[in-house]
Amino acid sequence: MVFSSILFLFRFLPVAFAAYYLAPKRLKNFVLLVVSLVFYSWGEAKYFPVMISCILVNYISAILIDKYRDNVRIRRTVLVLSCIFNLGTLGFFKYTNFVVGNLNSLFGLSLPSINLVLPLGISFYTFQTMSYTLDVYMGKVPAEKNLIDLGAFVVLFPQLIAGPIVRYTDIARELKERSVTLPAVQEGIKIFILGLGSKVLIANNVGALWTEVETIGAGVGYLSVSTPLAWLAVLAYSLQIFFDFNGYSLMAIGLGKMMGFEFPKNFDFPYISRSFTEFWRRWHMTLGSWFREYLYIPLGGNRVSKPRLIFNLFVVWAATGLWHGASWNFVLWGLFFFVVLVIERFGFKNFLEKHGVFAHVYVLFFLLLSWALFAVTDFGMLRDLFTRMFSFAGGVDWIYYLRNYAVVLGIGILFSTPVFRPLYYRLTKYNAFNLVFFGVILVASTAYLVDATYNPFLYFRF
């Protein structure tokens, strides 16, 4: 079940919120746990034991770590076993066939692949549960003694599918004591509708351009399209993945507000960045924060020698790429950022700060290349796409696509910047504007979902 569906909007959500709001305060976390497990199990019932195991292992691990706080050996052993379980679970479901395929290719083996479907949200909730156990180990928070409260945190349905990656420290207080106020609910509804519109009205429509060209690439090949169309398609994908993922993050944040939670911000207009260092402070902010807190800093961060710093960055960005998918193109995507960030860290960022126009062009140009690398998993097709992008081939095919998608491309470009933010804040002070503006977005989004068959979610596979 995904947020941008009629099933979620008009069946699951009304029932879930009715149960949640009607429940007495002491039972709200129990109700939240139950409805979240229903949400998780709707299309993933066979993986229900995986979720329960994840909750129980981390619950017991944290209690043991707290209990043996003064015994370093036991405390460390429990932490290691917990991390092995979390990473092992993620690795088994997400990377088994990747490893098998590479072993077969390298050594000429015929090891069979396993027919596995990636459990819903596993890349996100394994990181969240690991952060909880690690925080208990480091003494940042006490172990949660209430299994219901911890379970509600782990399987919290608004952020289960695609984040934001909410750490236990982010909402520990709210799990125990939170209030649901009318202003917060109203604000949550507005944020949710903005996210729904971003996903349904912009991401889906602009993404259709990339899907059409991708179909051509998978059929007759990317060499059959013109150079302008190749760049146009990659631009469309770049807009699609932003509005797709940011839309889901906004919907999650809005749902959280409606239930009394404050989830961390996940995007902050990343396409206006003037360096890739800045870009990763604006894009998928909770993932960047997680890797910084639990991998980069434990490796030594930047308080090390230059060779060690380069090694630390290499490990972090290789892991970031691999986290996104079990394919070498994702690893190369992560290592691409490793290279540019190392270059920026050792002096180029100072140059970018003094040349604003060049900095924006530099970021957008290489960002388009990175999204091409991210989007195409087959290296042969990727080679053809890059060949077409940099080996000019004329044609009129791009005119057809530009004519069909110019409006949504323009809307996507404009709304990926904060150009309308001041006007938005001024107008949303008026109830009449809110009623009309958000009502139109909701009705238009619903109409699209009722009528359309194209409703992908790019991060669903991660």
Coordinates of N, CA and C in Angstrom, one line a residue, residues 169-258:
T169 N 15.8 9.1 19.0 CA 16.1 10.4 19.7 C 15.2 11.5 19.2
D170 N 14.8 11.4 17.9 CA 13.9 12.5 17.3 C 12.6 12.6 18.0
I171 N 12.0 11.4 18.3 CA 10.6 11.4 18.8 C 10.5 10.6 20.1
A172 N 11.6 10.4 20.9 CA 11.5 9.7 22.2 C 10.5 10.4 23.1
R173 N 10.6 11.7 23.2 CA 9.7 12.4 24.1 C 8.3 12.3 23.7
E174 N 8.0 12.4 22.3 CA 6.7 12.4 21.8 C 6.0 11.0 21.9
L175 N 6.9 10.0 21.9 CA 6.3 8.6 22.2 C 5.7 8.5 23.5
K176 N 6.2 9.3 24.5 CA 5.7 9.2 25.8 C 4.6 10.3 26.1
E177 N 4.8 11.5 25.6 CA 3.9 12.6 25.9 C 3.8 13.5 24.6
R178 N 2.7 13.4 24.0 CA 2.4 14.3 22.9 C 1.0 14.7 22.9
S179 N 0.7 15.8 22.2 CA -0.7 16.3 22.2 C -1.0 16.5 20.7
V180 N -2.3 16.3 20.4 CA -2.8 16.5 19.1 C -3.7 17.7 19.1
T181 N -3.2 18.8 18.5 CA -3.9 20.1 18.5 C -4.5 20.4 17.1
L182 N -5.6 21.2 17.1 CA -6.2 21.5 15.8 C -5.3 22.2 14.9
P183 N -4.5 23.2 15.4 CA -3.6 23.9 14.5 C -2.5 22.9 13.9
A184 N -2.1 22.0 14.7 CA -1.1 21.0 14.2 C -1.7 20.1 13.1
V185 N -3.0 19.7 13.4 CA -3.7 18.8 12.4 C -3.9 19.6 11.1
Q186 N -4.3 20.8 11.2 CA -4.5 21.7 10.0 C -3.2 21.8 9.2
E187 N -2.1 22.1 9.9 CA -0.8 22.2 9.3 C -0.4 20.9 8.6
G188 N -0.6 19.8 9.4 CA -0.3 18.5 8.8 C -1.1 18.2 7.6
I189 N -2.4 18.5 7.5 CA -3.2 18.3 6.3 C -2.6 19.1 5.1
K190 N -2.2 20.3 5.4 CA -1.7 21.1 4.3 C -0.4 20.5 3.8
I191 N 0.5 20.1 4.7 CA 1.8 19.5 4.2 C 1.5 18.2 3.5
F192 N 0.6 17.4 4.0 CA 0.3 16.1 3.3 C -0.2 16.4 1.9
I193 N -1.1 17.4 1.7 CA -1.7 17.7 0.4 C -0.6 18.2 -0.5
L194 N 0.3 19.0 0.0 CA 1.4 19.5 -0.9 C 2.2 18.3 -1.3
G195 N 2.5 17.4 -0.4 CA 3.3 16.2 -0.8 C 2.5 15.3 -1.8
L196 N 1.2 15.2 -1.6 CA 0.4 14.4 -2.6 C 0.5 15.0 -3.9
G197 N 0.3 16.3 -4.0 CA 0.3 17.0 -5.3 C 1.7 17.0 -5.9
S198 N 2.7 17.1 -5.1 CA 4.1 16.9 -5.7 C 4.3 15.6 -6.3
K199 N 3.8 14.5 -5.6 CA 4.0 13.2 -6.2 C 3.1 12.9 -7.4
V200 N 1.8 13.2 -7.2 CA 0.8 12.8 -8.2 C 0.8 13.8 -9.4
L201 N 0.8 15.1 -9.2 CA 0.6 16.0 -10.3 C 1.9 16.4 -11.0
I202 N 3.0 16.4 -10.3 CA 4.3 16.8 -10.9 C 5.1 15.6 -11.2
A203 N 5.5 14.8 -10.2 CA 6.4 13.6 -10.4 C 5.8 12.6 -11.4
N204 N 4.6 12.3 -11.3 CA 4.0 11.3 -12.2 C 4.0 11.8 -13.6
N205 N 3.6 13.1 -13.8 CA 3.4 13.6 -15.1 C 4.8 13.9 -15.8
V206 N 5.7 14.4 -15.1 CA 7.0 14.7 -15.7 C 7.8 13.3 -15.9
G207 N 7.5 12.4 -15.0 CA 8.2 11.1 -15.1 C 7.7 10.3 -16.3
A208 N 6.6 10.6 -16.8 CA 6.1 9.9 -18.0 C 7.0 10.1 -19.2
L209 N 7.6 11.3 -19.3 CA 8.5 11.6 -20.4 C 9.8 10.6 -20.2
W210 N 10.3 10.5 -19.0 CA 11.5 9.6 -18.9 C 11.1 8.2 -19.2
T211 N 9.9 7.8 -18.8 CA 9.5 6.4 -19.0 C 9.3 6.1 -20.5
E212 N 8.8 7.0 -21.2 CA 8.7 6.8 -22.7 C 10.0 6.6 -23.3
V213 N 11.0 7.5 -23.0 CA 12.3 7.4 -23.5 C 13.0 6.2 -23.0
E214 N 12.8 5.8 -21.8 CA 13.4 4.6 -21.2 C 12.9 3.3 -22.0
T215 N 11.6 3.4 -22.3 CA 11.1 2.2 -23.1 C 11.8 2.1 -24.5
I216 N 12.0 3.3 -25.1 CA 12.8 3.3 -26.4 C 14.2 2.7 -26.1
G217 N 14.8 3.1 -25.0 CA 16.2 2.6 -24.7 C 16.2 1.1 -24.5
A218 N 15.2 0.6 -23.9 CA 15.1 -0.8 -23.6 C 14.7 -1.6 -24.9
G219 N 14.1 -0.9 -25.8 CA 13.7 -1.6 -27.1 C 14.8 -1.4 -28.2
V220 N 14.7 -0.4 -28.9 CA 15.6 -0.2 -30.0 C 16.9 0.4 -29.6
G221 N 17.0 1.0 -28.4 CA 18.3 1.5 -27.8 C 18.3 3.0 -27.8
Y222 N 19.1 3.5 -26.8 CA 19.2 5.0 -26.7 C 19.9 5.7 -27.8
L223 N 20.6 4.9 -28.6 CA 21.3 5.5 -29.8 C 20.3 5.9 -30.9
S224 N 19.0 5.5 -30.7 CA 18.0 5.8 -31.7 C 17.4 7.2 -31.4
V225 N 17.6 7.8 -30.3 CA 17.0 9.1 -30.0 C 18.0 10.2 -30.2
S226 N 17.5 11.4 -30.4 CA 18.4 12.5 -30.6 C 19.1 13.0 -29.3
T227 N 20.2 13.7 -29.5 CA 20.9 14.2 -28.3 C 20.0 15.1 -27.4
P228 N 19.3 16.1 -28.1 CA 18.4 16.9 -27.2 C 17.4 16.1 -26.4
L229 N 16.8 15.1 -27.0 CA 15.8 14.2 -26.3 C 16.5 13.5 -25.2
A230 N 17.7 13.0 -25.4 CA 18.4 12.3 -24.3 C 18.6 13.2 -23.1
W231 N 19.0 14.4 -23.3 CA 19.2 15.4 -22.2 C 17.8 15.7 -21.6
L232 N 16.8 15.9 -22.4 CA 15.5 16.2 -21.9 C 14.9 15.1 -21.1
A233 N 15.2 13.9 -21.4 CA 14.7 12.7 -20.7 C 15.4 12.7 -19.3
V234 N 16.7 12.9 -19.3 CA 17.4 12.9 -18.0 C 16.9 14.0 -17.1
L235 N 16.7 15.2 -17.7 CA 16.1 16.3 -16.9 C 14.8 15.9 -16.3
A236 N 13.9 15.2 -17.1 CA 12.6 14.8 -16.6 C 12.8 13.8 -15.4
Y237 N 13.8 12.9 -15.6 CA 14.0 11.9 -14.5 C 14.5 12.7 -13.2
S238 N 15.3 13.7 -13.4 CA 15.9 14.4 -12.3 C 14.7 15.1 -11.5
L239 N 13.8 15.7 -12.2 CA 12.6 16.3 -11.6 C 11.7 15.3 -11.0
Q240 N 11.5 14.1 -11.7 CA 10.6 13.1 -11.2 C 11.1 12.6 -9.8
I241 N 12.4 12.3 -9.7 CA 12.9 11.6 -8.5 C 12.8 12.6 -7.3
F242 N 13.0 13.9 -7.6 CA 12.9 14.9 -6.5 C 11.5 15.0 -6.1
F243 N 10.6 15.3 -7.0 CA 9.2 15.4 -6.5 C 8.5 14.2 -6.0
D244 N 9.0 13.0 -6.5 CA 8.5 11.7 -6.1 C 8.9 11.5 -4.6
F245 N 10.2 11.6 -4.3 CA 10.7 11.4 -3.0 C 10.4 12.5 -2.0
N246 N 10.5 13.7 -2.4 CA 10.2 14.8 -1.6 C 8.7 14.8 -1.3
G247 N 7.9 14.4 -2.3 CA 6.4 14.3 -2.0 C 6.1 13.3 -1.0
Y248 N 6.7 12.2 -1.0 CA 6.5 11.2 0.0 C 7.0 11.6 1.4
S249 N 8.1 12.3 1.4 CA 8.6 12.8 2.7 C 7.6 13.9 3.3
L250 N 7.1 14.7 2.4 CA 6.1 15.7 2.9 C 4.9 15.0 3.4
M251 N 4.4 14.0 2.7 CA 3.2 13.3 3.2 C 3.5 12.7 4.5
A252 N 4.7 12.1 4.7 CA 5.0 11.5 6.0 C 5.1 12.5 7.1
I253 N 5.7 13.7 6.8 CA 5.8 14.7 7.8 C 4.4 15.2 8.2
G254 N 3.5 15.4 7.2 CA 2.2 15.9 7.4 C 1.4 14.9 8.3
L255 N 1.5 13.6 7.9 CA 0.8 12.6 8.7 C 1.3 12.6 10.2
G256 N 2.6 12.7 10.3 CA 3.2 12.8 11.7 C 2.6 13.9 12.5
K257 N 2.5 15.1 11.9 CA 1.9 16.3 12.6 C 0.5 16.0 13.0
M258 N -0.2 15.3 12.2 CA -1.6 15.0 12.5 C -1.8 14.1 13.7

